[in-house]
Amino acid sequence: MSHLTKDFLRQQQRVLIKLRSELTGRHEQNVAAVDRDRGQLVEAGDAAQADESDHMRASLAEMGARGLTEIDAAIAKFASGRYGICELTGQPISKARLEAVPYARLSVEAQRQREINQRGRDSLRRNYGIEREAAFA
């Protein structure tokens, strides 16, 4: 981690903790709003809209959990000394990327390659129904 100063690491840790707190608070507010709206829909007898509300709540829960997982993983990396190290290449993640995306797991180059590979897998699935191709594994 020699590419990152101790001050920068402390700053990033504070940013991640703040992001986690904000995400948790926003998630709880959004779920409460969906629940309130669902209650009104049930009272009005609109079952289809109430079902849609249930789907919205599930989507919010999934998005919140995914975001918290990313943030928690980044916070855990401070203890192991792996914060700022690309999970695929083992190379340092640039300071600029970490400032932009404090929970980044991959360097810009590794992320770009992952996205190219994902587009290839998506294309195979779409065009041929192939779920996994050795070339993209």
XYZ file of C-alpha atoms in Angstrom:
137
model
C 0.000 0.000 0.000
C 2.980 2.319 -0.357
C 1.152 4.231 -3.101
C -1.356 5.515 -0.517
C -0.458 7.698 2.443
C -1.728 7.031 5.961
C -3.686 10.292 5.845
C -5.361 9.250 2.592
C -6.227 5.839 4.043
C -7.756 7.419 7.169
C -9.744 9.799 4.972
C -11.025 6.946 2.803
C -12.004 4.921 5.847
C -14.044 7.879 7.142
C -15.664 8.305 3.720
C -16.654 4.632 3.611
C -18.100 4.700 7.121
C -20.109 7.807 6.222
C -21.326 6.204 2.975
C -22.408 3.134 4.921
C -24.352 5.239 7.384
C -26.014 7.267 4.625
C -26.917 4.174 2.611
C -28.428 2.494 5.656
C -30.462 5.606 6.515
C -31.701 6.140 2.959
C -32.571 2.473 2.614
C -34.659 2.546 5.783
C -36.454 5.721 4.636
C -37.203 4.247 1.201
C -38.519 0.997 2.653
C -40.697 2.924 5.113
C -42.152 4.986 2.240
C -42.892 1.854 0.193
C -44.502 0.212 3.221
C -46.630 3.309 3.874
C -47.746 3.428 0.227
C -48.489 -0.313 0.254
C -50.700 0.094 3.313
C -52.707 2.767 1.519
C -53.043 0.578 -1.570
C -54.285 -2.393 0.477
C -56.844 -0.185 2.193
C -58.001 1.025 -1.221
C -58.296 -2.584 -2.418
C -55.689 -2.252 -5.174
C -54.057 -5.692 -5.000
C -52.079 -5.303 -8.238
C -50.473 -2.089 -7.047
C -49.819 -3.645 -3.629
C -48.007 -6.527 -5.382
C -45.951 -4.004 -7.346
C -45.111 -2.331 -4.068
C -43.884 -5.677 -2.707
C -41.600 -6.045 -5.744
C -40.296 -2.506 -5.199
C -39.508 -3.299 -1.569
C -37.632 -6.454 -2.574
C -35.633 -4.509 -5.181
C -34.744 -1.831 -2.646
C -33.623 -4.484 -0.177
C -31.433 -6.149 -2.805
C -29.835 -2.869 -3.913
C -29.216 -1.810 -0.319
C -27.696 -5.147 0.598
C -25.441 -5.110 -2.471
C -24.205 -1.597 -1.684
C -23.575 -2.448 1.959
C -21.703 -5.592 0.952
C -19.365 -3.563 -1.281
C -18.766 -0.932 1.399
C -18.267 -3.518 4.154
C -15.761 -5.410 1.997
C -13.800 -2.204 1.426
C -13.812 -1.356 5.146
C -12.581 -4.863 5.997
C -9.613 -4.407 3.657
C -8.115 -1.759 5.926
C -7.513 -4.329 8.667
C -5.839 -6.758 6.262
C -3.796 -4.079 4.506
C -5.458 -4.853 1.148
C -7.349 -1.580 0.664
C -6.372 -0.070 -2.676
C -5.153 -3.342 -4.182
C -6.928 -4.754 -7.256
C -8.579 -8.096 -6.494
C -7.809 -9.453 -9.973
C -4.305 -8.227 -10.695
C -2.874 -7.585 -7.232
C -1.676 -4.209 -8.530
C -2.384 -0.864 -6.820
C -5.659 0.881 -7.634
C -5.020 4.518 -8.493
C -5.686 7.155 -5.883
C -7.972 8.974 -8.331
C -10.134 5.862 -8.763
C -10.364 5.335 -5.013
C -11.376 8.964 -4.547
C -14.112 8.534 -7.169
C -15.204 5.051 -6.023
C -13.961 4.470 -2.453
C -15.225 0.870 -2.465
C -13.520 -0.016 -5.779
C -12.354 -3.630 -5.860
C -10.658 -3.436 -9.257
C -8.292 -1.114 -11.059
C -9.705 0.763 -14.049
C -7.977 -1.652 -16.427
C -9.271 -4.762 -14.639
C -12.798 -3.296 -14.456
C -12.704 -2.519 -18.174
C -11.599 -6.086 -18.950
C -14.327 -7.506 -16.705
C -16.953 -5.435 -18.521
C -15.662 -6.566 -21.927
C -15.811 -10.189 -20.775
C -19.338 -9.672 -19.392
C -20.525 -8.194 -22.697
C -19.087 -11.252 -24.455
C -20.914 -13.629 -22.105
C -24.134 -11.647 -22.491
C -23.809 -11.775 -26.268
C -23.280 -15.548 -26.243
C -26.321 -16.045 -24.017
C -28.459 -13.772 -26.144
C -27.375 -15.163 -29.500
C -26.743 -18.832 -28.757
C -28.162 -19.625 -25.355
C -24.671 -20.434 -24.115
C -24.324 -19.898 -20.388
C -20.568 -20.124 -20.063
C -17.759 -20.096 -22.547
C -14.274 -21.218 -21.521
C -12.740 -18.242 -23.320
C -14.534 -15.870 -20.959
C -14.086 -17.791 -17.701
